[in-house]
mmCIF file of C-alpha atoms and ligand atoms in Angstrom:
data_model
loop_
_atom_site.group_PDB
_atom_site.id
_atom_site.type_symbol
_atom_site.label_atom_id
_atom_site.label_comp_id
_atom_site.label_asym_id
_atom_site.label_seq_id
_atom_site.Cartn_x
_atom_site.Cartn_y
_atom_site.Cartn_z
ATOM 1 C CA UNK Y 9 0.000 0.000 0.000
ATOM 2 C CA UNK Y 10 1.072 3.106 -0.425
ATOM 3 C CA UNK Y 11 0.346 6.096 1.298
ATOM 4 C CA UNK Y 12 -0.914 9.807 -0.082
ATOM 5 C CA UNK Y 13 1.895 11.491 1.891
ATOM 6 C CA UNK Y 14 3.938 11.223 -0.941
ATOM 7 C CA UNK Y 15 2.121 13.256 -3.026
ATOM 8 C CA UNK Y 16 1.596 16.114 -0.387
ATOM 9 C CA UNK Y 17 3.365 19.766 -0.734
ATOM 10 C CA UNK Y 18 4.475 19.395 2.943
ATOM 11 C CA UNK Y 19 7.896 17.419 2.794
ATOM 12 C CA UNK Y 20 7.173 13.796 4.828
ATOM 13 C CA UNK Y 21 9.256 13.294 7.923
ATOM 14 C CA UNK Y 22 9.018 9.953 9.308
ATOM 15 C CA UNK Y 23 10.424 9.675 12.637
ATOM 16 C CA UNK Y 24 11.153 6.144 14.154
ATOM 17 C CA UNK Y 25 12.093 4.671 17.723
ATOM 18 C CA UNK Y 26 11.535 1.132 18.893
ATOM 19 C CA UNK Y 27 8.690 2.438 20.999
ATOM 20 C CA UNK Y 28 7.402 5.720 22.518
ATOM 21 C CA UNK Y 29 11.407 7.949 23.140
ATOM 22 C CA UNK Y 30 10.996 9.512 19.732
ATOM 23 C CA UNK Y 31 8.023 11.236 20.791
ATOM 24 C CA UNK Y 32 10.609 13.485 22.531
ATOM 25 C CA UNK Y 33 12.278 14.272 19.226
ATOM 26 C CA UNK Y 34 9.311 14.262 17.553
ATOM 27 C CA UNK Y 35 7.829 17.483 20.066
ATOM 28 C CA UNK Y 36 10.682 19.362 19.067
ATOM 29 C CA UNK Y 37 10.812 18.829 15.031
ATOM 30 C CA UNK Y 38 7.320 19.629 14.756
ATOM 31 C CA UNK Y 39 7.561 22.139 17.367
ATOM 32 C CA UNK Y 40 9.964 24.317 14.893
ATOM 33 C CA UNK Y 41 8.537 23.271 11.652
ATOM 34 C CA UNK Y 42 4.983 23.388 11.626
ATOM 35 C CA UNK Y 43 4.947 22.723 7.662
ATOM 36 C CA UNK Y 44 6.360 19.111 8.050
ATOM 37 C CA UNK Y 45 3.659 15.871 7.721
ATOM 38 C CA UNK Y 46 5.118 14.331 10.399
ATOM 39 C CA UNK Y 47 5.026 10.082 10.623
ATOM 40 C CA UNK Y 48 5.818 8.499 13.977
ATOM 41 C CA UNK Y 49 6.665 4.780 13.762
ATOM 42 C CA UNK Y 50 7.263 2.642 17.006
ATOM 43 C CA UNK Y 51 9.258 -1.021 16.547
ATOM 44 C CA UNK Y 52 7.309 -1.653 19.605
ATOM 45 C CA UNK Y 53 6.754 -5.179 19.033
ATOM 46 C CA UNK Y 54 10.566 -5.819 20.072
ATOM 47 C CA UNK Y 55 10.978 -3.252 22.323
ATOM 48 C CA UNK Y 56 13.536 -2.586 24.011
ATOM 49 C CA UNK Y 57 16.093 -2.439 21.500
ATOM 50 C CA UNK Y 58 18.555 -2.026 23.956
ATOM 51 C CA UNK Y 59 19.053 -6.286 24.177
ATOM 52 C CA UNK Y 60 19.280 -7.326 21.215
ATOM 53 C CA UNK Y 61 22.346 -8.530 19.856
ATOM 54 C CA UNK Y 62 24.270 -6.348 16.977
ATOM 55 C CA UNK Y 63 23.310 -8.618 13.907
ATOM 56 C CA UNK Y 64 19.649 -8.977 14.974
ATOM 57 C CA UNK Y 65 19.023 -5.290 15.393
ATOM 58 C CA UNK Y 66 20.459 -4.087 11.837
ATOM 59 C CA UNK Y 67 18.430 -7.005 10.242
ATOM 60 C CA UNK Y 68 15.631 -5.959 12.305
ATOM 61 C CA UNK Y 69 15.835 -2.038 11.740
ATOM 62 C CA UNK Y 70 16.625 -2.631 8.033
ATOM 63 C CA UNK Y 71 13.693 -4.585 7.501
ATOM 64 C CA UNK Y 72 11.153 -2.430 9.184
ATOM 65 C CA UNK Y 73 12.848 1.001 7.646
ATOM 66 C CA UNK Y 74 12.757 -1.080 4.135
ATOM 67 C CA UNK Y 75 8.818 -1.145 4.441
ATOM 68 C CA UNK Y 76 8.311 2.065 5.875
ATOM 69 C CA UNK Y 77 10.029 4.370 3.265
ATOM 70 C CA UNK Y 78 8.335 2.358 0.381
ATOM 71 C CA UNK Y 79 4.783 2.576 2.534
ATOM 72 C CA UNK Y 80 5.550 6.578 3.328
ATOM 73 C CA UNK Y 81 8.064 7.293 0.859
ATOM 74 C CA UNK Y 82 9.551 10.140 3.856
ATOM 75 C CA UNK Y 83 11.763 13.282 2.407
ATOM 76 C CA UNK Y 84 13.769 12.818 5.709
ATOM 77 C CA UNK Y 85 13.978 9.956 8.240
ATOM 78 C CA UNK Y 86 15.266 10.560 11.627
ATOM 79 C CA UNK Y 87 15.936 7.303 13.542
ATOM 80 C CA UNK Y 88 15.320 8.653 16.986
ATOM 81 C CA UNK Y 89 16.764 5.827 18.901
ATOM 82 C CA UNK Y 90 20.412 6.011 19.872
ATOM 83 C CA UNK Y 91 20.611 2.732 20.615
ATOM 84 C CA UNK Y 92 19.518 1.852 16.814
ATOM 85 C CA UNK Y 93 21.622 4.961 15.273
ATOM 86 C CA UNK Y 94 24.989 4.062 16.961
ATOM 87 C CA UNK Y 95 24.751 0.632 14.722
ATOM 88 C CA UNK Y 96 22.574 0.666 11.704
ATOM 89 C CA UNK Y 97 23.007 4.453 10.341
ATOM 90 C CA UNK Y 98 25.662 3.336 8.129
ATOM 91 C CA UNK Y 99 23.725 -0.095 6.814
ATOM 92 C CA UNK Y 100 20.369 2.484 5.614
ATOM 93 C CA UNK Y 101 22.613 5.112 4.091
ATOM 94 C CA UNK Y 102 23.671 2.516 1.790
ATOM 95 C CA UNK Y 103 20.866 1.341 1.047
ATOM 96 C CA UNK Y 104 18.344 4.466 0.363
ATOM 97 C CA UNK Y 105 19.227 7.499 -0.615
ATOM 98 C CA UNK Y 106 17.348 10.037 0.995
ATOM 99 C CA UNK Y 107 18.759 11.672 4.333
ATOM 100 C CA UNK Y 108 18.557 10.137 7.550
ATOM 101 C CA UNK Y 109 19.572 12.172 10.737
ATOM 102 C CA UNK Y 110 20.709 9.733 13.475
ATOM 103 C CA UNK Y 111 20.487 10.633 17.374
ATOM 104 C CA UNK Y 112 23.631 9.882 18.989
ATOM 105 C CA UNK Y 113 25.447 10.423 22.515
ATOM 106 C CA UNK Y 114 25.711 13.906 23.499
ATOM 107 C CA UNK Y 115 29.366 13.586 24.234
ATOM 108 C CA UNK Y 116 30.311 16.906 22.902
ATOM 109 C CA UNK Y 117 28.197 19.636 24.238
ATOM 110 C CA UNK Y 118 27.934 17.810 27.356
ATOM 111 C CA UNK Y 119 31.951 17.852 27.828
ATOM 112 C CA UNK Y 120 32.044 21.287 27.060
ATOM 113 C CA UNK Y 121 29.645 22.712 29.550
ATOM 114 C CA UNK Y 122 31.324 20.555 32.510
ATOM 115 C CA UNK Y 123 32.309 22.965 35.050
ATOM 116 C CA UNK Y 124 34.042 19.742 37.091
ATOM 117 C CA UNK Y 125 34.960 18.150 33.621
ATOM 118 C CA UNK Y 126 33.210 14.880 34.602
ATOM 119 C CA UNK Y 127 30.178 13.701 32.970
ATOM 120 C CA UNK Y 128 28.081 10.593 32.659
ATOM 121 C CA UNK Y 129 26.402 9.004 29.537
ATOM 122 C CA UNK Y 130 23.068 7.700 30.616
ATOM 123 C CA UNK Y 131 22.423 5.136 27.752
ATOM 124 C CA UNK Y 132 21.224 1.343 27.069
ATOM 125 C CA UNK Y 133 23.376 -1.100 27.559
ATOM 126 C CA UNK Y 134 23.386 -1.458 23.924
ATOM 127 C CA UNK Y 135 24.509 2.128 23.138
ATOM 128 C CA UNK Y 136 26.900 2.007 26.605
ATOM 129 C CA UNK Y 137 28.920 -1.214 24.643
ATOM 130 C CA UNK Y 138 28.870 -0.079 20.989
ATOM 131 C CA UNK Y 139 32.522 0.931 19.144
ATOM 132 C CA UNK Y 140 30.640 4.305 17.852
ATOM 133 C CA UNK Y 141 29.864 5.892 21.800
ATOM 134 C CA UNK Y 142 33.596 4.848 22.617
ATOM 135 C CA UNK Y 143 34.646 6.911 19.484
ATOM 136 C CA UNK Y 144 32.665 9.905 19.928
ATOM 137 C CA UNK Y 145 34.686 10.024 23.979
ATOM 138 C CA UNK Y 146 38.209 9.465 22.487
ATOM 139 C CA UNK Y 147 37.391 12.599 19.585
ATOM 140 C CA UNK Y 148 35.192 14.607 21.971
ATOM 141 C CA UNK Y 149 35.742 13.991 25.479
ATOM 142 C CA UNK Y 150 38.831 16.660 25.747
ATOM 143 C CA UNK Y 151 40.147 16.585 29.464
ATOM 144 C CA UNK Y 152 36.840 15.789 30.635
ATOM 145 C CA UNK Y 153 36.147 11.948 32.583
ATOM 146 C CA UNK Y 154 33.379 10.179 30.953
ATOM 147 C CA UNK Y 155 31.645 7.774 32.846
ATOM 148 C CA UNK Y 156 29.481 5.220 30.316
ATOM 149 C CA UNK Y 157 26.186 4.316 32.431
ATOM 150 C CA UNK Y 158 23.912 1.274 31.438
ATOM 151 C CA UNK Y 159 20.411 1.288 32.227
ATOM 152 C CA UNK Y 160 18.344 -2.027 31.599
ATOM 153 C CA UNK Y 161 14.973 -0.744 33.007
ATOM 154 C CA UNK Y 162 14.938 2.712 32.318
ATOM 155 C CA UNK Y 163 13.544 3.075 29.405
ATOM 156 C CA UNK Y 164 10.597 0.533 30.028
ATOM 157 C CA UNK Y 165 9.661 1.962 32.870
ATOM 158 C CA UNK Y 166 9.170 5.541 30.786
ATOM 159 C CA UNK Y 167 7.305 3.527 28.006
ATOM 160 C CA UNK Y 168 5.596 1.979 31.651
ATOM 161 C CA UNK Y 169 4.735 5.823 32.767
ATOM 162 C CA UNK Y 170 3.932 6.494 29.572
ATOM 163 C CA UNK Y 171 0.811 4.230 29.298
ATOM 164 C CA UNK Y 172 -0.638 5.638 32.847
ATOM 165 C CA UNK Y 173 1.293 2.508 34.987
ATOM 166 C CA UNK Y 174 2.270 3.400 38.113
ATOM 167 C CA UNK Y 175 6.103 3.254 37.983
ATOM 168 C CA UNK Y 176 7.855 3.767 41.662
ATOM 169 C CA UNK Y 177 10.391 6.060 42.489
ATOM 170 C CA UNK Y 178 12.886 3.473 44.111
ATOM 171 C CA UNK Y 179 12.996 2.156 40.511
ATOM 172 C CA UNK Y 180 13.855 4.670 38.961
ATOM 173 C CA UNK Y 181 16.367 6.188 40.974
ATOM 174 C CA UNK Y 182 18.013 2.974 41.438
ATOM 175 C CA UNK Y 183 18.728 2.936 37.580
ATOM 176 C CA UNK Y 184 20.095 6.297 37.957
ATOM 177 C CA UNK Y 185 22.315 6.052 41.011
ATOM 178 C CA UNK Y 186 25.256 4.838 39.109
ATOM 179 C CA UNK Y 187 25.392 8.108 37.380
ATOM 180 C CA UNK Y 188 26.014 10.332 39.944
ATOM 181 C CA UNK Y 189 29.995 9.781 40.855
ATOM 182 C CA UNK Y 190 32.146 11.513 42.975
ATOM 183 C CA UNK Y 191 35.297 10.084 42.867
ATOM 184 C CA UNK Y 192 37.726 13.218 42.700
ATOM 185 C CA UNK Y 193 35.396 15.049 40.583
ATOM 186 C CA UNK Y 194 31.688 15.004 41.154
ATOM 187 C CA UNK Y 195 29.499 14.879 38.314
ATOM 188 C CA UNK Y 196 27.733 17.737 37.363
ATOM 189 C CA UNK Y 197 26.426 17.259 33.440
ATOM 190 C CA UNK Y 198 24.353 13.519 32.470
ATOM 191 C CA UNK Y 199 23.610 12.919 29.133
ATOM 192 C CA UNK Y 200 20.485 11.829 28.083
ATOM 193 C CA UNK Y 201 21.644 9.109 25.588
ATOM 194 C CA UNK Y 202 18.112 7.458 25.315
ATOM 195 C CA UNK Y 203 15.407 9.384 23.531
ATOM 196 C CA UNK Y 204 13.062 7.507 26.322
ATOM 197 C CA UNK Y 205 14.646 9.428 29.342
ATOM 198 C CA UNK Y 206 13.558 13.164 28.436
ATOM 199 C CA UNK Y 207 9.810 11.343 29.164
ATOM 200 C CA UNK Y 208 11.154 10.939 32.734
ATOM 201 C CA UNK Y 209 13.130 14.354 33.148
ATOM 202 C CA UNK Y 210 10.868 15.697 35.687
ATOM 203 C CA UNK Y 211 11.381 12.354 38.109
ATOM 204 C CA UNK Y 212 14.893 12.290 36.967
ATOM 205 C CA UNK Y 213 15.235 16.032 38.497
ATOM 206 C CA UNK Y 214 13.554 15.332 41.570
ATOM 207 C CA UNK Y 215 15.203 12.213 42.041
ATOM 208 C CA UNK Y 216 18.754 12.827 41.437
ATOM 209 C CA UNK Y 217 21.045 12.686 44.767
ATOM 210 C CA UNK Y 218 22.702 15.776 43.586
ATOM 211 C CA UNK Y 219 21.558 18.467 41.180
ATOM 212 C CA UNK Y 220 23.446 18.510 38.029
ATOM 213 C CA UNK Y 221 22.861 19.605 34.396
ATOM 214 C CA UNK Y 222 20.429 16.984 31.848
ATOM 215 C CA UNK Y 223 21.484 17.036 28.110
ATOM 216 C CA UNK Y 224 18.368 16.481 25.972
ATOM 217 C CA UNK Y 225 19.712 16.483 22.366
ATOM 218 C CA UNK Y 226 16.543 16.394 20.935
ATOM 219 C CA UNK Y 227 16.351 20.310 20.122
ATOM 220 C CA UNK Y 228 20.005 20.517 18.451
ATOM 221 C CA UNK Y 229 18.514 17.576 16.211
ATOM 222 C CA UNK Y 230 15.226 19.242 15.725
ATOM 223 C CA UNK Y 231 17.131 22.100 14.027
ATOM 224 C CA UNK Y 232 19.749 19.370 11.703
ATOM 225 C CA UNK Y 233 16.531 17.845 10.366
ATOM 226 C CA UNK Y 234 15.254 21.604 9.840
ATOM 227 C CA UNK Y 235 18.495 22.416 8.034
ATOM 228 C CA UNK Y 236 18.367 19.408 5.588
ATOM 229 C CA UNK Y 237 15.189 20.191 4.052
ATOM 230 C CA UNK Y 238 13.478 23.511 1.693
ATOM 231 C CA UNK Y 239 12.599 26.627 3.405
ATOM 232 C CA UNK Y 240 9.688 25.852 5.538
ATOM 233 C CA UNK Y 241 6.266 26.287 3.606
ATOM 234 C CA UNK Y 242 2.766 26.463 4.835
ATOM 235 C CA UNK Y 243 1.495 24.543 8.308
ATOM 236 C CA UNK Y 244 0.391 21.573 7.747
ATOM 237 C CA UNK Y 245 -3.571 20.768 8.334
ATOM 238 C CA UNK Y 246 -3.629 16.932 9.116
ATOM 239 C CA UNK Y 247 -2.330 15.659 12.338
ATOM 240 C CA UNK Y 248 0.097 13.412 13.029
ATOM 241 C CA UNK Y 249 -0.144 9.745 12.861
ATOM 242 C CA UNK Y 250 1.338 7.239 14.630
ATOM 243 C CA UNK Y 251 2.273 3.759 13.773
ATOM 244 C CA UNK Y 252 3.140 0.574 15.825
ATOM 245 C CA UNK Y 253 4.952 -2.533 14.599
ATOM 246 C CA UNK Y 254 2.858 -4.819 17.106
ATOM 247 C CA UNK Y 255 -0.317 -3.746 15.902
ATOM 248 C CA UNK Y 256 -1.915 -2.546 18.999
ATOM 249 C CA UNK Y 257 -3.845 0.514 19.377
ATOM 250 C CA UNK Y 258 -3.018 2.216 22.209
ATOM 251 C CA UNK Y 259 -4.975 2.427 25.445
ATOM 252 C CA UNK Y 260 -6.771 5.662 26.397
ATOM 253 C CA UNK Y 261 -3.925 6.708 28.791
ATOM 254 C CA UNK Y 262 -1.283 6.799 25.961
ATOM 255 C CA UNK Y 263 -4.087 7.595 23.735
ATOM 256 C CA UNK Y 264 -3.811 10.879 25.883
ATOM 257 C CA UNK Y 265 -0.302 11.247 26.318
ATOM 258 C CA UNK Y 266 -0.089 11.081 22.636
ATOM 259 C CA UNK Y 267 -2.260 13.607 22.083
ATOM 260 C CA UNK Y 268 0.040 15.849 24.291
ATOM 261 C CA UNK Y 269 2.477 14.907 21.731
ATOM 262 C CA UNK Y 270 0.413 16.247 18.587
ATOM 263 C CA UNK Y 271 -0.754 12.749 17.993
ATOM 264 C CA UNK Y 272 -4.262 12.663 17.180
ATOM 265 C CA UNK Y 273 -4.711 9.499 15.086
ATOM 266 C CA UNK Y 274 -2.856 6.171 16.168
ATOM 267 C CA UNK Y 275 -2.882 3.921 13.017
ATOM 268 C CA UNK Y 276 -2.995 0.510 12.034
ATOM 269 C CA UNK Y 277 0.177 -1.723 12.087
ATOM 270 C CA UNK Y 278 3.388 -0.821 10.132
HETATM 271 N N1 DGL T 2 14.796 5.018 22.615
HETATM 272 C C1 DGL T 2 15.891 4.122 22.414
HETATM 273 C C2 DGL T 2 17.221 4.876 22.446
HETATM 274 O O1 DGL T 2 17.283 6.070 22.268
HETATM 275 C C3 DGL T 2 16.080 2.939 23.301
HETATM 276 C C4 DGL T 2 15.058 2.112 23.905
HETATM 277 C C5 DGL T 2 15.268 0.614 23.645
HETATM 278 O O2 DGL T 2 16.101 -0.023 24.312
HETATM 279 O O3 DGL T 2 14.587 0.149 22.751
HETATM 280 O O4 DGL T 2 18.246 4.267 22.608
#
């Protein structure tokens, strides 16, 4: 099937996470360029990305990205998952030829604005183990320590908090405990490195032992995306769909919460 986006005057930006994280990249692409027929698609019927093995994931995120640009035939595709980006960008350049902006560590910006020149790198344990994040810290890093910080849990429990669960505190804190060091140099700067953990930010801020400085990238990519694409035109008039690998429609809670998101029509399956 394909879809009528293609034919629209609004350029087609499909935006794609294993489940609900690119929402937060999403808010901030459409919140600077109202002309753009946004696309969400959620790989939620593996989620979490974040454990599966390095083979499985490329043949899983080239698959799904195969059907989805000839289903929505996208002017732009931003894979908002770092986890995903830090492995497979390279595999869907080659293979299509339209632009894809990846979301990966925050290594950079995050180094720079250190005051005590140590940071952590809040991530998956698949982004925390990949060659790419471990490259970006030897170019970027400077002076400054980087501590690389594994979460299993944290981004299901913001997909959890997302849908209206009730997710306790304890839980979350203890997945963000091991970022907070102070072993010479206290850290003062995390980086979100999950597109899930900007859901949580407001928890994350009340529940951090120490207060220190949260690096959402999602903005600075907001504006790449912008840059790639012709001068914005006029505002769209449909909303924004979503789509979900697994085929469920989502329950009125995250019905809601997507509709804080711009979301106002949750399609059928990918
Ligand atoms: N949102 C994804 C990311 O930015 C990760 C969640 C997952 O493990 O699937 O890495």
């Amino acid at each position: 099937m394909q879809d009528s986006l293609a034919n629209s005057v609004n350029p087609a930006v499909l935006v794609f996470d294993s489940g609900l994280g690119g929402l937060t990249v999403l808010r901030e692409i459409a919140a600077l360029r109202r002309d753009l027929k946004l696309v969400y698609a959620a790989d939620d019927a593996v989620f979490p990305y974040g454990r599966l093995d390095d083979a499985a994931l490329i043949g899983r995120v080239s698959a799904v990205m195969d059907d989805l640009i000839a289903r929505y035939r996208p002017a732009l595709v931003v894979i908002a998952c770092n986890t995903a980006s830090t492995l497979t960008l390279p595999v869907l350049r080659a293979k299509h030829t339209i632009p894809f902006v990846g979301t990966v560590p925050a290594i950079k910006p995050a180094c720079a604005r250190s005051k005590t020149k140590r940071i952590s790198v809040l991530a998956t344990p698949g982004t925390v183990k990949r060659d790419y994040t471990r490259e970006l810290i030897r170019e970027f890093a400077g002076g400054c320590e980087v501590d690389l910080v594994g979460s299993e849990w944290l981004a299901p429990l913001a997909e959890a908090y997302l849908r209206g669960e009730e997710v306790a505190d304890g839980r979350i804190a203890r997945e963000i405990a091991p970022a907070f060091i102070d072993r010479g140099s206290m850290t003062d700067t995390v980086v979100l490195a999950c597109t899930h953990y900007p859901l949580l930010l407001e928890k994350l801020r009340k529940l951090a032992p120490w207060p220190v400085e949260w690096i959402d990238p999602a903005p600075a990519i907001a504006r790449r995306v912008a840059s790639l694409l012709p001068a914005p035109g006029s505002p769209v008039t449909e909303p924004t769909r979503a789509f979900f690998t697994s085929g469920k429609l989502p329950g009125s809670a995250l019905a809601k919460a997507l509709k804080s998101f711009g979301i106002e029509a949750a399609g059928e399956a990918v």
